[in-house]
Amino acid sequence: MFMFYFSFLQAHLEREGVALEAILCTHKHWDHSGGNKALKRKYKSCRVYGSAYDDIPELTHALADREQLSVGRLQFQAFFTPGHTVGHMIYVLDGKSGDGPDCLFSGDLLFLAGCGRMFEGSAETMLASLDTAASLNDNTLLWPGHEYAADNLKFAAEVEPENNVRDRKYQWVLHRRLEKNSTCPSTIGEEKEYNPFLRTHCKDLHRALGLEQGQNEEWNHFRARVLEEVRKRKDLFKER
Ligand SMILES: [Zn+2]
């Protein structure tokens, strides 16, 4: 899969006759950073952005939370979103800088109707990172790292059976996939309506999971418990 992306990217750069100026790396996993070395070898002045907390190959520019960066006239803001890995980052393109919409490049933090596995962080950490994504403008386009929409929406129906917005999106996604089309982008506003990992505050979800907030339990502690339960069920669902 990685080789396909790499040669696709290479062919695109050559067709356009442009040099690669920057890589905005979300995290260290091979399917998100495995091309850095070869690309850096070919494009020597290419900057590689990311978090110093992740072991990102060829990292040249370590970013702090909410740091701004620009590539040509495009302006981005990086957000520190640990949980999937200790140094996961997401990037938001300021639409105004490119005469287009705001765009979130979410790596393995957030997928259409899903979220990444919590390999290197607690549910509390992941919740705070997901809250960062959810706090973006509703019109922000979501460009995730993987095409998992059909599977994710099927699972979402198990934990929140009554959700018409999700049902409609699922039908649309099935149609798109049948025609071998991508289901991305969605928007942050849409995701908040059907993505169970962004709905840890929803009573319907609590009911379906059989969870209740403890009498003296802090709200965010409870939401982290809900997130943990949804994640656990999703992992089991995948193995079925
Ligand atoms: Zn990953």
JSON list of C-alpha atoms and ligand atoms in Angstrom, two decimals:
[
{"chain": "A", "resi": 1, "resn": "MET", "atom": "CA", "xyz": [0.00, 0.00, 0.00]},
{"chain": "A", "resi": 2, "resn": "PHE", "atom": "CA", "xyz": [2.79, 2.37, 0.96]},
{"chain": "A", "resi": 3, "resn": "MET", "atom": "CA", "xyz": [4.74, 1.77, -2.28]},
{"chain": "A", "resi": 4, "resn": "PHE", "atom": "CA", "xyz": [1.62, 2.65, -4.24]},
{"chain": "A", "resi": 5, "resn": "TYR", "atom": "CA", "xyz": [1.27, 5.99, -2.46]},
{"chain": "A", "resi": 6, "resn": "PHE", "atom": "CA", "xyz": [4.93, 6.72, -2.80]},
{"chain": "A", "resi": 7, "resn": "SER", "atom": "CA", "xyz": [5.08, 6.08, -6.56]},
{"chain": "A", "resi": 8, "resn": "PHE", "atom": "CA", "xyz": [1.77, 7.89, -7.04]},
{"chain": "A", "resi": 9, "resn": "LEU", "atom": "CA", "xyz": [3.15, 10.95, -5.26]},
{"chain": "A", "resi": 10, "resn": "GLN", "atom": "CA", "xyz": [6.43, 10.75, -7.17]},
{"chain": "A", "resi": 11, "resn": "ALA", "atom": "CA", "xyz": [4.64, 10.51, -10.52]},
{"chain": "A", "resi": 12, "resn": "HIS", "atom": "CA", "xyz": [2.41, 13.45, -9.61]},
{"chain": "A", "resi": 13, "resn": "LEU", "atom": "CA", "xyz": [5.36, 15.67, -8.64]},
{"chain": "A", "resi": 14, "resn": "GLU", "atom": "CA", "xyz": [7.15, 14.82, -11.88]},
{"chain": "A", "resi": 15, "resn": "ARG", "atom": "CA", "xyz": [4.07, 15.40, -14.03]},
{"chain": "A", "resi": 16, "resn": "GLU", "atom": "CA", "xyz": [3.59, 18.82, -12.45]},
{"chain": "A", "resi": 17, "resn": "GLY", "atom": "CA", "xyz": [7.31, 19.58, -12.74]},
{"chain": "A", "resi": 18, "resn": "VAL", "atom": "CA", "xyz": [7.51, 20.72, -9.12]},
{"chain": "A", "resi": 19, "resn": "ALA", "atom": "CA", "xyz": [9.85, 19.99, -6.23]},
{"chain": "A", "resi": 20, "resn": "LEU", "atom": "CA", "xyz": [8.54, 18.76, -2.90]},
{"chain": "A", "resi": 21, "resn": "GLU", "atom": "CA", "xyz": [8.84, 21.60, -0.42]},
{"chain": "A", "resi": 22, "resn": "ALA", "atom": "CA", "xyz": [7.39, 20.15, 2.78]},
{"chain": "A", "resi": 23, "resn": "ILE", "atom": "CA", "xyz": [5.97, 17.01, 4.37]},
{"chain": "A", "resi": 24, "resn": "LEU", "atom": "CA", "xyz": [3.41, 17.53, 7.14]},
{"chain": "A", "resi": 25, "resn": "CYS", "atom": "CA", "xyz": [3.77, 14.25, 8.99]},
{"chain": "A", "resi": 26, "resn": "THR", "atom": "CA", "xyz": [0.97, 13.28, 11.41]},
{"chain": "A", "resi": 27, "resn": "HIS", "atom": "CA", "xyz": [2.79, 10.43, 13.17]},
{"chain": "A", "resi": 28, "resn": "LYS", "atom": "CA", "xyz": [5.56, 7.87, 13.09]},
{"chain": "A", "resi": 29, "resn": "HIS", "atom": "CA", "xyz": [3.69, 4.79, 11.79]},
{"chain": "A", "resi": 30, "resn": "TRP", "atom": "CA", "xyz": [5.24, 3.42, 8.59]},
{"chain": "A", "resi": 31, "resn": "ASP", "atom": "CA", "xyz": [2.14, 3.97, 6.48]},
{"chain": "A", "resi": 32, "resn": "HIS", "atom": "CA", "xyz": [2.30, 7.70, 7.32]},
{"chain": "A", "resi": 33, "resn": "SER", "atom": "CA", "xyz": [6.04, 8.35, 7.42]},
{"chain": "A", "resi": 34, "resn": "GLY", "atom": "CA", "xyz": [7.66, 5.48, 5.51]},
{"chain": "A", "resi": 35, "resn": "GLY", "atom": "CA", "xyz": [8.24, 7.62, 2.42]},
{"chain": "A", "resi": 36, "resn": "ASN", "atom": "CA", "xyz": [10.06, 10.44, 4.21]},
{"chain": "A", "resi": 37, "resn": "LYS", "atom": "CA", "xyz": [13.52, 9.02, 3.73]},
{"chain": "A", "resi": 38, "resn": "ALA", "atom": "CA", "xyz": [13.29, 8.39, 0.00]},
{"chain": "A", "resi": 39, "resn": "LEU", "atom": "CA", "xyz": [11.53, 11.70, -0.63]},
{"chain": "A", "resi": 40, "resn": "LYS", "atom": "CA", "xyz": [14.11, 13.57, 1.41]},
{"chain": "A", "resi": 41, "resn": "ARG", "atom": "CA", "xyz": [16.87, 11.86, -0.57]},
{"chain": "A", "resi": 42, "resn": "LYS", "atom": "CA", "xyz": [15.36, 13.12, -3.82]},
{"chain": "A", "resi": 43, "resn": "TYR", "atom": "CA", "xyz": [14.22, 16.56, -2.57]},
{"chain": "A", "resi": 44, "resn": "LYS", "atom": "CA", "xyz": [17.08, 17.57, -0.31]},
{"chain": "A", "resi": 45, "resn": "SER", "atom": "CA", "xyz": [15.68, 20.91, 0.85]},
{"chain": "A", "resi": 46, "resn": "CYS", "atom": "CA", "xyz": [12.28, 19.42, 1.71]},
{"chain": "A", "resi": 47, "resn": "ARG", "atom": "CA", "xyz": [11.17, 20.27, 5.25]},
{"chain": "A", "resi": 48, "resn": "VAL", "atom": "CA", "xyz": [9.69, 17.48, 7.36]},
{"chain": "A", "resi": 49, "resn": "TYR", "atom": "CA", "xyz": [7.27, 18.71, 10.04]},
{"chain": "A", "resi": 50, "resn": "GLY", "atom": "CA", "xyz": [5.96, 16.72, 12.98]},
{"chain": "A", "resi": 51, "resn": "SER", "atom": "CA", "xyz": [6.19, 16.23, 16.72]},
{"chain": "A", "resi": 52, "resn": "ALA", "atom": "CA", "xyz": [9.52, 15.53, 18.40]},
{"chain": "A", "resi": 53, "resn": "TYR", "atom": "CA", "xyz": [7.66, 13.08, 20.68]},
{"chain": "A", "resi": 54, "resn": "ASP", "atom": "CA", "xyz": [7.17, 10.68, 17.75]},
{"chain": "A", "resi": 55, "resn": "ASP", "atom": "CA", "xyz": [10.10, 8.98, 16.11]},
{"chain": "A", "resi": 56, "resn": "ILE", "atom": "CA", "xyz": [9.50, 10.53, 12.69]},
{"chain": "A", "resi": 57, "resn": "PRO", "atom": "CA", "xyz": [12.10, 9.67, 10.02]},
{"chain": "A", "resi": 58, "resn": "GLU", "atom": "CA", "xyz": [13.99, 12.71, 8.69]},
{"chain": "A", "resi": 59, "resn": "LEU", "atom": "CA", "xyz": [12.16, 15.20, 10.94]},
{"chain": "A", "resi": 60, "resn": "THR", "atom": "CA", "xyz": [13.62, 18.68, 10.35]},
{"chain": "A", "resi": 61, "resn": "HIS", "atom": "CA", "xyz": [11.02, 20.94, 12.01]},
{"chain": "A", "resi": 62, "resn": "ALA", "atom": "CA", "xyz": [9.66, 19.83, 15.39]},
{"chain": "A", "resi": 63, "resn": "LEU", "atom": "CA", "xyz": [6.35, 21.55, 16.08]},
{"chain": "A", "resi": 64, "resn": "ALA", "atom": "CA", "xyz": [4.69, 22.62, 19.30]},
{"chain": "A", "resi": 65, "resn": "ASP", "atom": "CA", "xyz": [0.94, 22.52, 19.94]},
{"chain": "A", "resi": 66, "resn": "ARG", "atom": "CA", "xyz": [-0.91, 25.18, 17.90]},
{"chain": "A", "resi": 67, "resn": "GLU", "atom": "CA", "xyz": [2.21, 26.27, 16.05]},
{"chain": "A", "resi": 68, "resn": "GLN", "atom": "CA", "xyz": [1.64, 27.93, 12.67]},
{"chain": "A", "resi": 69, "resn": "LEU", "atom": "CA", "xyz": [3.57, 27.07, 9.54]},
{"chain": "A", "resi": 70, "resn": "SER", "atom": "CA", "xyz": [3.39, 28.03, 5.91]},
{"chain": "A", "resi": 71, "resn": "VAL", "atom": "CA", "xyz": [4.12, 26.23, 2.68]},
{"chain": "A", "resi": 72, "resn": "GLY", "atom": "CA", "xyz": [4.20, 28.70, -0.17]},
{"chain": "A", "resi": 73, "resn": "ARG", "atom": "CA", "xyz": [1.19, 30.89, 0.45]},
{"chain": "A", "resi": 74, "resn": "LEU", "atom": "CA", "xyz": [-0.73, 28.14, 2.26]},
{"chain": "A", "resi": 75, "resn": "GLN", "atom": "CA", "xyz": [-0.99, 28.59, 6.00]},
{"chain": "A", "resi": 76, "resn": "PHE", "atom": "CA", "xyz": [-1.45, 25.70, 8.40]},
{"chain": "A", "resi": 77, "resn": "GLN", "atom": "CA", "xyz": [-1.83, 25.28, 12.11]},
{"chain": "A", "resi": 78, "resn": "ALA", "atom": "CA", "xyz": [-0.56, 22.14, 13.84]},
{"chain": "A", "resi": 79, "resn": "PHE", "atom": "CA", "xyz": [-2.37, 20.70, 16.85]},
{"chain": "A", "resi": 80, "resn": "PHE", "atom": "CA", "xyz": [-0.83, 18.21, 19.25]},
{"chain": "A", "resi": 81, "resn": "THR", "atom": "CA", "xyz": [-3.27, 15.28, 19.45]},
{"chain": "A", "resi": 82, "resn": "PRO", "atom": "CA", "xyz": [-1.66, 12.35, 21.31]},
{"chain": "A", "resi": 83, "resn": "GLY", "atom": "CA", "xyz": [-3.41, 9.04, 21.97]},
{"chain": "A", "resi": 84, "resn": "HIS", "atom": "CA", "xyz": [-2.93, 6.97, 18.81]},
{"chain": "A", "resi": 85, "resn": "THR", "atom": "CA", "xyz": [0.79, 7.64, 19.26]},
{"chain": "A", "resi": 86, "resn": "VAL", "atom": "CA", "xyz": [2.52, 9.79, 21.89]},
{"chain": "A", "resi": 87, "resn": "GLY", "atom": "CA", "xyz": [3.37, 12.47, 19.34]},
{"chain": "A", "resi": 88, "resn": "HIS", "atom": "CA", "xyz": [0.41, 12.45, 16.94]},
{"chain": "A", "resi": 89, "resn": "MET", "atom": "CA", "xyz": [-0.33, 15.81, 15.27]},
{"chain": "A", "resi": 90, "resn": "ILE", "atom": "CA", "xyz": [-3.09, 17.05, 13.02]},
{"chain": "A", "resi": 91, "resn": "TYR", "atom": "CA", "xyz": [-2.90, 19.93, 10.54]},
{"chain": "A", "resi": 92, "resn": "VAL", "atom": "CA", "xyz": [-5.52, 22.53, 9.71]},
{"chain": "A", "resi": 93, "resn": "LEU", "atom": "CA", "xyz": [-5.22, 24.41, 6.44]},
{"chain": "A", "resi": 94, "resn": "ASP", "atom": "CA", "xyz": [-6.54, 27.95, 6.71]},
{"chain": "A", "resi": 95, "resn": "GLY", "atom": "CA", "xyz": [-8.85, 28.08, 3.70]},
{"chain": "A", "resi": 96, "resn": "LYS", "atom": "CA", "xyz": [-8.43, 31.83, 3.28]},
{"chain": "A", "resi": 97, "resn": "SER", "atom": "CA", "xyz": [-4.76, 31.36, 2.43]},
{"chain": "A", "resi": 98, "resn": "GLY", "atom": "CA", "xyz": [-5.62, 29.14, -0.56]},
{"chain": "A", "resi": 99, "resn": "ASP", "atom": "CA", "xyz": [-8.99, 30.60, -1.62]},
{"chain": "A", "resi": 100, "resn": "GLY", "atom": "CA", "xyz": [-10.73, 27.40, -0.55]},
{"chain": "A", "resi": 101, "resn": "PRO", "atom": "CA", "xyz": [-12.37, 25.79, 2.47]},
{"chain": "A", "resi": 102, "resn": "ASP", "atom": "CA", "xyz": [-10.61, 25.10, 5.78]},
{"chain": "A", "resi": 103, "resn": "CYS", "atom": "CA", "xyz": [-9.26, 21.55, 5.73]},
{"chain": "A", "resi": 104, "resn": "LEU", "atom": "CA", "xyz": [-8.30, 19.19, 8.53]},
{"chain": "A", "resi": 105, "resn": "PHE", "atom": "CA", "xyz": [-5.69, 16.52, 7.78]},
{"chain": "A", "resi": 106, "resn": "SER", "atom": "CA", "xyz": [-6.35, 14.20, 10.68]},
{"chain": "A", "resi": 107, "resn": "GLY", "atom": "CA", "xyz": [-3.95, 11.27, 10.13]},
{"chain": "A", "resi": 108, "resn": "ASP", "atom": "CA", "xyz": [-5.04, 8.42, 12.39]},
{"chain": "A", "resi": 109, "resn": "LEU", "atom": "CA", "xyz": [-6.78, 10.57, 15.01]},
{"chain": "A", "resi": 110, "resn": "LEU", "atom": "CA", "xyz": [-10.14, 10.89, 13.29]},
{"chain": "A", "resi": 111, "resn": "PHE", "atom": "CA", "xyz": [-11.71, 8.96, 10.40]},
{"chain": "A", "resi": 112, "resn": "LEU", "atom": "CA", "xyz": [-15.07, 9.31, 8.75]},
{"chain": "A", "resi": 113, "resn": "ALA", "atom": "CA", "xyz": [-17.32, 7.88, 11.51]},
{"chain": "A", "resi": 114, "resn": "GLY", "atom": "CA", "xyz": [-14.34, 6.50, 13.41]},
{"chain": "A", "resi": 115, "resn": "CYS", "atom": "CA", "xyz": [-11.13, 7.20, 15.31]},
{"chain": "A", "resi": 116, "resn": "GLY", "atom": "CA", "xyz": [-7.68, 5.63, 15.55]},
{"chain": "A", "resi": 117, "resn": "ARG", "atom": "CA", "xyz": [-6.76, 2.97, 18.08]},
{"chain": "A", "resi": 118, "resn": "MET", "atom": "CA", "xyz": [-5.41, 4.23, 21.38]},
{"chain": "A", "resi": 119, "resn": "PHE", "atom": "CA", "xyz": [-1.99, 2.60, 21.13]},
{"chain": "A", "resi": 120, "resn": "GLU", "atom": "CA", "xyz": [0.00, 5.09, 23.20]},
{"chain": "A", "resi": 121, "resn": "GLY", "atom": "CA", "xyz": [-2.42, 7.06, 25.33]},
{"chain": "A", "resi": 122, "resn": "SER", "atom": "CA", "xyz": [-5.25, 6.73, 27.81]},
{"chain": "A", "resi": 123, "resn": "ALA", "atom": "CA", "xyz": [-8.90, 7.33, 26.96]},
{"chain": "A", "resi": 124, "resn": "GLU", "atom": "CA", "xyz": [-8.62, 10.73, 28.73]},
{"chain": "A", "resi": 125, "resn": "THR", "atom": "CA", "xyz": [-5.74, 11.73, 26.45]},
{"chain": "A", "resi": 126, "resn": "MET", "atom": "CA", "xyz": [-7.56, 10.55, 23.32]},
{"chain": "A", "resi": 127, "resn": "LEU", "atom": "CA", "xyz": [-10.74, 12.34, 24.40]},
{"chain": "A", "resi": 128, "resn": "ALA", "atom": "CA", "xyz": [-8.87, 15.64, 24.74]},
{"chain": "A", "resi": 129, "resn": "SER", "atom": "CA", "xyz": [-7.38, 15.12, 21.26]},
{"chain": "A", "resi": 130, "resn": "LEU", "atom": "CA", "xyz": [-10.79, 14.32, 19.74]},
{"chain": "A", "resi": 131, "resn": "ASP", "atom": "CA", "xyz": [-12.23, 17.38, 21.48]},
{"chain": "A", "resi": 132, "resn": "THR", "atom": "CA", "xyz": [-9.57, 19.47, 19.72]},
{"chain": "A", "resi": 133, "resn": "ALA", "atom": "CA", "xyz": [-10.78, 18.19, 16.33]},
{"chain": "A", "resi": 134, "resn": "ALA", "atom": "CA", "xyz": [-14.44, 18.67, 17.32]},
{"chain": "A", "resi": 135, "resn": "SER", "atom": "CA", "xyz": [-13.76, 22.27, 18.34]},
{"chain": "A", "resi": 136, "resn": "LEU", "atom": "CA", "xyz": [-12.87, 23.25, 14.76]},
{"chain": "A", "resi": 137, "resn": "ASN", "atom": "CA", "xyz": [-15.34, 25.14, 12.61]},
{"chain": "A", "resi": 138, "resn": "ASP", "atom": "CA", "xyz": [-18.24, 22.90, 11.49]},
{"chain": "A", "resi": 139, "resn": "ASN", "atom": "CA", "xyz": [-17.51, 23.67, 7.82]},
{"chain": "A", "resi": 140, "resn": "THR", "atom": "CA", "xyz": [-13.95, 22.35, 8.04]},
{"chain": "A", "resi": 141, "resn": "LEU", "atom": "CA", "xyz": [-13.43, 19.51, 5.57]},
{"chain": "A", "resi": 142, "resn": "LEU", "atom": "CA", "xyz": [-12.15, 16.27, 7.07]},
{"chain": "A", "resi": 143, "resn": "TRP", "atom": "CA", "xyz": [-9.39, 14.48, 5.16]},
{"chain": "A", "resi": 144, "resn": "PRO", "atom": "CA", "xyz": [-8.49, 11.39, 7.21]},
{"chain": "A", "resi": 145, "resn": "GLY", "atom": "CA", "xyz": [-5.56, 9.03, 6.76]},
{"chain": "A", "resi": 146, "resn": "HIS", "atom": "CA", "xyz": [-7.63, 5.99, 5.73]},
{"chain": "A", "resi": 147, "resn": "GLU", "atom": "CA", "xyz": [-10.80, 5.03, 3.87]},
{"chain": "A", "resi": 148, "resn": "TYR", "atom": "CA", "xyz": [-12.71, 3.15, 6.57]},
{"chain": "A", "resi": 149, "resn": "ALA", "atom": "CA", "xyz": [-16.11, 4.81, 6.20]},
{"chain": "A", "resi": 150, "resn": "ALA", "atom": "CA", "xyz": [-18.27, 1.77, 5.33]},
{"chain": "A", "resi": 151, "resn": "ASP", "atom": "CA", "xyz": [-16.96, -0.38, 8.20]},
{"chain": "A", "resi": 152, "resn": "ASN", "atom": "CA", "xyz": [-17.10, 2.52, 10.65]},
{"chain": "A", "resi": 153, "resn": "LEU", "atom": "CA", "xyz": [-20.69, 3.45, 9.83]},
{"chain": "A", "resi": 154, "resn": "LYS", "atom": "CA", "xyz": [-21.76, -0.19, 10.10]},
{"chain": "A", "resi": 155, "resn": "PHE", "atom": "CA", "xyz": [-20.29, -0.28, 13.59]},
{"chain": "A", "resi": 156, "resn": "ALA", "atom": "CA", "xyz": [-21.84, 3.08, 14.51]},
{"chain": "A", "resi": 157, "resn": "ALA", "atom": "CA", "xyz": [-25.27, 1.54, 13.89]},
{"chain": "A", "resi": 158, "resn": "GLU", "atom": "CA", "xyz": [-24.55, -1.01, 16.66]},
{"chain": "A", "resi": 159, "resn": "VAL", "atom": "CA", "xyz": [-23.87, 1.58, 19.34]},
{"chain": "A", "resi": 160, "resn": "GLU", "atom": "CA", "xyz": [-26.42, 4.18, 18.26]},
{"chain": "A", "resi": 161, "resn": "PRO", "atom": "CA", "xyz": [-29.23, 2.36, 16.42]},
{"chain": "A", "resi": 162, "resn": "GLU", "atom": "CA", "xyz": [-31.57, 5.36, 16.05]},
{"chain": "A", "resi": 163, "resn": "ASN", "atom": "CA", "xyz": [-29.75, 7.91, 13.95]},
{"chain": "A", "resi": 164, "resn": "ASN", "atom": "CA", "xyz": [-31.24, 8.93, 10.60]},
{"chain": "A", "resi": 165, "resn": "VAL", "atom": "CA", "xyz": [-28.30, 11.13, 9.60]},
{"chain": "A", "resi": 166, "resn": "ARG", "atom": "CA", "xyz": [-26.01, 8.13, 9.98]},
{"chain": "A", "resi": 167, "resn": "ASP", "atom": "CA", "xyz": [-28.36, 5.86, 8.01]},
{"chain": "A", "resi": 168, "resn": "ARG", "atom": "CA", "xyz": [-28.42, 8.30, 5.10]},
{"chain": "A", "resi": 169, "resn": "LYS", "atom": "CA", "xyz": [-24.63, 8.69, 5.16]},
{"chain": "A", "resi": 170, "resn": "TYR", "atom": "CA", "xyz": [-24.19, 4.89, 5.20]},
{"chain": "A", "resi": 171, "resn": "GLN", "atom": "CA", "xyz": [-26.36, 4.44, 2.10]},
{"chain": "A", "resi": 172, "resn": "TRP", "atom": "CA", "xyz": [-24.41, 7.19, 0.34]},
{"chain": "A", "resi": 173, "resn": "VAL", "atom": "CA", "xyz": [-21.07, 5.63, 1.37]},
{"chain": "A", "resi": 174, "resn": "LEU", "atom": "CA", "xyz": [-22.11, 2.17, 0.09]},
{"chain": "A", "resi": 175, "resn": "HIS", "atom": "CA", "xyz": [-23.04, 3.72, -3.23]},
{"chain": "A", "resi": 176, "resn": "ARG", "atom": "CA", "xyz": [-19.75, 5.61, -3.48]},
{"chain": "A", "resi": 177, "resn": "ARG", "atom": "CA", "xyz": [-17.71, 2.51, -2.64]},
{"chain": "A", "resi": 178, "resn": "LEU", "atom": "CA", "xyz": [-19.63, 0.40, -5.16]},
{"chain": "A", "resi": 179, "resn": "GLU", "atom": "CA", "xyz": [-18.47, 2.85, -7.79]},
{"chain": "A", "resi": 180, "resn": "LYS", "atom": "CA", "xyz": [-14.95, 2.74, -6.34]},
{"chain": "A", "resi": 181, "resn": "ASN", "atom": "CA", "xyz": [-15.09, 6.39, -5.31]},
{"chain": "A", "resi": 182, "resn": "SER", "atom": "CA", "xyz": [-13.65, 7.95, -2.19]},
{"chain": "A", "resi": 183, "resn": "THR", "atom": "CA", "xyz": [-16.03, 8.96, 0.60]},
{"chain": "A", "resi": 184, "resn": "CYS", "atom": "CA", "xyz": [-13.84, 11.89, 1.66]},
{"chain": "A", "resi": 185, "resn": "PRO", "atom": "CA", "xyz": [-14.08, 14.61, 2.60]},
{"chain": "A", "resi": 186, "resn": "SER", "atom": "CA", "xyz": [-16.87, 14.87, 5.12]},
{"chain": "A", "resi": 187, "resn": "THR", "atom": "CA", "xyz": [-17.08, 17.86, 7.45]},
{"chain": "A", "resi": 188, "resn": "ILE", "atom": "CA", "xyz": [-16.55, 18.30, 11.18]},
{"chain": "A", "resi": 189, "resn": "GLY", "atom": "CA", "xyz": [-20.22, 19.33, 11.44]},
{"chain": "A", "resi": 190, "resn": "GLU", "atom": "CA", "xyz": [-21.35, 16.09, 9.80]},
{"chain": "A", "resi": 191, "resn": "GLU", "atom": "CA", "xyz": [-19.03, 13.97, 11.92]},
{"chain": "A", "resi": 192, "resn": "LYS", "atom": "CA", "xyz": [-20.51, 15.38, 15.11]},
{"chain": "A", "resi": 193, "resn": "GLU", "atom": "CA", "xyz": [-23.88, 14.04, 13.97]},
{"chain": "A", "resi": 194, "resn": "TYR", "atom": "CA", "xyz": [-22.93, 10.37, 13.48]},
{"chain": "A", "resi": 195, "resn": "ASN", "atom": "CA", "xyz": [-19.35, 9.62, 14.57]},
{"chain": "A", "resi": 196, "resn": "PRO", "atom": "CA", "xyz": [-19.77, 7.79, 17.93]},
{"chain": "A", "resi": 197, "resn": "PHE", "atom": "CA", "xyz": [-16.26, 8.81, 18.99]},
{"chain": "A", "resi": 198, "resn": "LEU", "atom": "CA", "xyz": [-17.32, 12.46, 18.85]},
{"chain": "A", "resi": 199, "resn": "ARG", "atom": "CA", "xyz": [-20.62, 11.75, 20.61]},
{"chain": "A", "resi": 200, "resn": "THR", "atom": "CA", "xyz": [-19.47, 10.68, 24.06]},
{"chain": "A", "resi": 201, "resn": "HIS", "atom": "CA", "xyz": [-21.79, 13.39, 25.47]},
{"chain": "A", "resi": 202, "resn": "CYS", "atom": "CA", "xyz": [-24.94, 11.82, 23.91]},
{"chain": "A", "resi": 203, "resn": "LYS", "atom": "CA", "xyz": [-27.58, 10.23, 26.10]},
{"chain": "A", "resi": 204, "resn": "ASP", "atom": "CA", "xyz": [-28.68, 7.80, 23.37]},
{"chain": "A", "resi": 205, "resn": "LEU", "atom": "CA", "xyz": [-25.14, 6.47, 23.18]},
{"chain": "A", "resi": 206, "resn": "HIS", "atom": "CA", "xyz": [-24.91, 6.12, 26.99]},
{"chain": "A", "resi": 207, "resn": "ARG", "atom": "CA", "xyz": [-28.18, 4.19, 27.01]},
{"chain": "A", "resi": 208, "resn": "ALA", "atom": "CA", "xyz": [-27.09, 1.85, 24.20]},
{"chain": "A", "resi": 209, "resn": "LEU", "atom": "CA", "xyz": [-23.82, 1.14, 26.04]},
{"chain": "A", "resi": 210, "resn": "GLY", "atom": "CA", "xyz": [-25.52, 0.74, 29.41]},
{"chain": "A", "resi": 211, "resn": "LEU", "atom": "CA", "xyz": [-23.34, 3.43, 31.00]},
{"chain": "A", "resi": 212, "resn": "GLU", "atom": "CA", "xyz": [-24.31, 6.08, 33.51]},
{"chain": "A", "resi": 213, "resn": "GLN", "atom": "CA", "xyz": [-22.38, 8.96, 35.01]},
{"chain": "A", "resi": 214, "resn": "GLY", "atom": "CA", "xyz": [-21.42, 8.20, 38.60]},
{"chain": "A", "resi": 215, "resn": "GLN", "atom": "CA", "xyz": [-22.85, 10.48, 41.28]},
{"chain": "A", "resi": 216, "resn": "ASN", "atom": "CA", "xyz": [-19.56, 12.26, 41.98]},
{"chain": "A", "resi": 217, "resn": "GLU", "atom": "CA", "xyz": [-17.97, 11.52, 38.67]},
{"chain": "A", "resi": 218, "resn": "GLU", "atom": "CA", "xyz": [-16.59, 14.43, 36.64]},
{"chain": "A", "resi": 219, "resn": "TRP", "atom": "CA", "xyz": [-18.22, 14.86, 33.25]},
{"chain": "A", "resi": 220, "resn": "ASN", "atom": "CA", "xyz": [-15.00, 14.43, 31.26]},
{"chain": "A", "resi": 221, "resn": "HIS", "atom": "CA", "xyz": [-14.05, 11.37, 33.30]},
{"chain": "A", "resi": 222, "resn": "PHE", "atom": "CA", "xyz": [-17.40, 9.85, 32.39]},
{"chain": "A", "resi": 223, "resn": "ARG", "atom": "CA", "xyz": [-16.99, 10.80, 28.71]},
{"chain": "A", "resi": 224, "resn": "ALA", "atom": "CA", "xyz": [-13.56, 9.13, 28.72]},
{"chain": "A", "resi": 225, "resn": "ARG", "atom": "CA", "xyz": [-15.20, 5.95, 30.07]},
{"chain": "A", "resi": 226, "resn": "VAL", "atom": "CA", "xyz": [-17.76, 6.15, 27.26]},
{"chain": "A", "resi": 227, "resn": "LEU", "atom": "CA", "xyz": [-14.96, 6.61, 24.70]},
{"chain": "A", "resi": 228, "resn": "GLU", "atom": "CA", "xyz": [-13.07, 3.63, 26.11]},
{"chain": "A", "resi": 229, "resn": "GLU", "atom": "CA", "xyz": [-16.17, 1.43, 25.88]},
{"chain": "A", "resi": 230, "resn": "VAL", "atom": "CA", "xyz": [-16.93, 2.48, 22.28]},
{"chain": "A", "resi": 231, "resn": "ARG", "atom": "CA", "xyz": [-13.30, 1.86, 21.31]},
{"chain": "A", "resi": 232, "resn": "LYS", "atom": "CA", "xyz": [-13.33, -1.57, 22.99]},
{"chain": "A", "resi": 233, "resn": "ARG", "atom": "CA", "xyz": [-16.51, -2.55, 21.17]},
{"chain": "A", "resi": 234, "resn": "LYS", "atom": "CA", "xyz": [-15.11, -1.32, 17.88]},
{"chain": "A", "resi": 235, "resn": "ASP", "atom": "CA", "xyz": [-11.97, -3.44, 18.33]},
{"chain": "A", "resi": 236, "resn": "LEU", "atom": "CA", "xyz": [-14.12, -6.51, 19.04]},
{"chain": "A", "resi": 237, "resn": "PHE", "atom": "CA", "xyz": [-16.42, -5.67, 16.12]},
{"chain": "A", "resi": 238, "resn": "LYS", "atom": "CA", "xyz": [-13.42, -5.65, 13.76]},
{"chain": "A", "resi": 239, "resn": "GLU", "atom": "CA", "xyz": [-12.30, -9.07, 14.92]},
{"chain": "A", "resi": 240, "resn": "ARG", "atom": "CA", "xyz": [-15.71, -10.66, 14.33]},
{"chain": "B", "resi": 1, "resn": "ZN", "atom": "ZN", "xyz": [-1.15, 5.04, 12.75]}
]
